[in-house]
Amino acid sequence: LGAGGGAYGLSGTAYGVAMILAPLLLLRMPGASASPGAVLLVGLFLTGTGLLLGGLAPGLAFFVVFYFLAGAGNGLENVACDTLIGRTVPP
């Protein structure tokens, strides 16, 4: 993308912030108790889509937005995976 180390830091920060915000948004959904399986699938889709589009991004601004999307998906994946393991693995 022709950007330096600062751009790498910006994209990494966007990914990390999204990883924190996306699971927090699950708490804000009114009356929703989303299935962990559904959240996992949405997370996988968002991560894959964000990474794919990030690879095709024509410039840094697009890359940061798509990397934010990928981070949000990864945050959802982490929460859903941990929840599913906790609910299905015997003590």
PDB file of N, CA and C in Angstrom, residues 34-42 44 76-90:
ATOM      1  N   ALA A  34     -28.207 -14.406  21.559  1.00  0.00           N
ATOM      2  CA  ALA A  34     -27.796 -15.017  20.302  1.00  0.00           C
ATOM      3  C   ALA A  34     -27.163 -16.373  20.551  1.00  0.00           C
ATOM      4  N   SER A  35     -27.464 -17.291  19.700  1.00  0.00           N
ATOM      5  CA  SER A  35     -26.876 -18.620  19.768  1.00  0.00           C
ATOM      6  C   SER A  35     -25.367 -18.512  19.555  1.00  0.00           C
ATOM      7  N   PRO A  36     -24.579 -19.161  20.417  1.00  0.00           N
ATOM      8  CA  PRO A  36     -23.124 -19.110  20.220  1.00  0.00           C
ATOM      9  C   PRO A  36     -22.707 -19.660  18.855  1.00  0.00           C
ATOM     10  N   GLY A  37     -23.444 -20.645  18.365  1.00  0.00           N
ATOM     11  CA  GLY A  37     -23.131 -21.186  17.046  1.00  0.00           C
ATOM     12  C   GLY A  37     -23.341 -20.153  15.950  1.00  0.00           C
ATOM     13  N   ALA A  38     -24.429 -19.400  16.063  1.00  0.00           N
ATOM     14  CA  ALA A  38     -24.709 -18.352  15.073  1.00  0.00           C
ATOM     15  C   ALA A  38     -23.676 -17.239  15.167  1.00  0.00           C
ATOM     16  N   VAL A  39     -23.302 -16.872  16.381  1.00  0.00           N
ATOM     17  CA  VAL A  39     -22.286 -15.824  16.566  1.00  0.00           C
ATOM     18  C   VAL A  39     -20.945 -16.286  15.994  1.00  0.00           C
ATOM     19  N   LEU A  40     -20.627 -17.553  16.173  1.00  0.00           N
ATOM     20  CA  LEU A  40     -19.387 -18.092  15.618  1.00  0.00           C
ATOM     21  C   LEU A  40     -19.398 -18.007  14.099  1.00  0.00           C
ATOM     22  N   LEU A  41     -20.503 -18.382  13.474  1.00  0.00           N
ATOM     23  CA  LEU A  41     -20.583 -18.318  12.018  1.00  0.00           C
ATOM     24  C   LEU A  41     -20.494 -16.885  11.500  1.00  0.00           C
ATOM     25  N   VAL A  42     -21.176 -15.967  12.170  1.00  0.00           N
ATOM     26  CA  VAL A  42     -21.094 -14.556  11.774  1.00  0.00           C
ATOM     27  C   VAL A  42     -19.661 -14.055  11.943  1.00  0.00           C
ATOM     28  N   LEU A  44     -16.855 -15.812  11.859  1.00  0.00           N
ATOM     29  CA  LEU A  44     -16.013 -16.391  10.811  1.00  0.00           C
ATOM     30  C   LEU A  44     -16.232 -15.684   9.476  1.00  0.00           C
ATOM     31  N   LEU A  76     -15.811 -11.719  17.842  1.00  0.00           N
ATOM     32  CA  LEU A  76     -17.029 -12.533  17.977  1.00  0.00           C
ATOM     33  C   LEU A  76     -16.689 -14.023  17.986  1.00  0.00           C
ATOM     34  N   GLU A  77     -15.752 -14.413  17.131  1.00  0.00           N
ATOM     35  CA  GLU A  77     -15.316 -15.815  17.100  1.00  0.00           C
ATOM     36  C   GLU A  77     -14.773 -16.258  18.462  1.00  0.00           C
ATOM     37  N   ASN A  78     -13.937 -15.442  19.060  1.00  0.00           N
ATOM     38  CA  ASN A  78     -13.323 -15.792  20.335  1.00  0.00           C
ATOM     39  C   ASN A  78     -14.375 -16.019  21.416  1.00  0.00           C
ATOM     40  N   VAL A  79     -15.331 -15.107  21.516  1.00  0.00           N
ATOM     41  CA  VAL A  79     -16.374 -15.222  22.535  1.00  0.00           C
ATOM     42  C   VAL A  79     -17.237 -16.449  22.276  1.00  0.00           C
ATOM     43  N   ALA A  80     -17.641 -16.639  21.025  1.00  0.00           N
ATOM     44  CA  ALA A  80     -18.516 -17.761  20.690  1.00  0.00           C
ATOM     45  C   ALA A  80     -17.811 -19.093  20.912  1.00  0.00           C
ATOM     46  N   CYS A  81     -16.565 -19.181  20.516  1.00  0.00           N
ATOM     47  CA  CYS A  81     -15.808 -20.427  20.682  1.00  0.00           C
ATOM     48  C   CYS A  81     -15.649 -20.772  22.163  1.00  0.00           C
ATOM     49  N   ASP A  82     -15.269 -19.806  22.970  1.00  0.00           N
ATOM     50  CA  ASP A  82     -15.124 -20.043  24.403  1.00  0.00           C
ATOM     51  C   ASP A  82     -16.457 -20.446  25.036  1.00  0.00           C
ATOM     52  N   THR A  83     -17.541 -19.818  24.597  1.00  0.00           N
ATOM     53  CA  THR A  83     -18.869 -20.154  25.127  1.00  0.00           C
ATOM     54  C   THR A  83     -19.250 -21.575  24.751  1.00  0.00           C
ATOM     55  N   LEU A  84     -19.040 -21.940  23.489  1.00  0.00           N
ATOM     56  CA  LEU A  84     -19.379 -23.291  23.044  1.00  0.00           C
ATOM     57  C   LEU A  84     -18.562 -24.350  23.776  1.00  0.00           C
ATOM     58  N   ILE A  85     -17.291 -24.079  23.965  1.00  0.00           N
ATOM     59  CA  ILE A  85     -16.444 -25.031  24.700  1.00  0.00           C
ATOM     60  C   ILE A  85     -16.936 -25.172  26.131  1.00  0.00           C
ATOM     61  N   GLY A  86     -17.224 -24.048  26.760  1.00  0.00           N
ATOM     62  CA  GLY A  86     -17.704 -24.082  28.140  1.00  0.00           C
ATOM     63  C   GLY A  86     -19.018 -24.813  28.306  1.00  0.00           C
ATOM     64  N   ARG A  87     -19.859 -24.749  27.296  1.00  0.00           N
ATOM     65  CA  ARG A  87     -21.169 -25.406  27.375  1.00  0.00           C
ATOM     66  C   ARG A  87     -21.156 -26.866  26.964  1.00  0.00           C
ATOM     67  N   THR A  88     -20.171 -27.286  26.197  1.00  0.00           N
ATOM     68  CA  THR A  88     -20.218 -28.648  25.644  1.00  0.00           C
ATOM     69  C   THR A  88     -19.156 -29.602  26.177  1.00  0.00           C
ATOM     70  N   VAL A  89     -18.074 -29.088  26.699  1.00  0.00           N
ATOM     71  CA  VAL A  89     -17.007 -29.975  27.200  1.00  0.00           C
ATOM     72  C   VAL A  89     -17.331 -30.360  28.638  1.00  0.00           C
ATOM     73  N   PRO A  90     -17.348 -31.644  28.915  1.00  0.00           N
ATOM     74  CA  PRO A  90     -17.619 -32.087  30.294  1.00  0.00           C
ATOM     75  C   PRO A  90     -16.553 -31.569  31.263  1.00  0.00           C
TER      76      PRO A  90
END
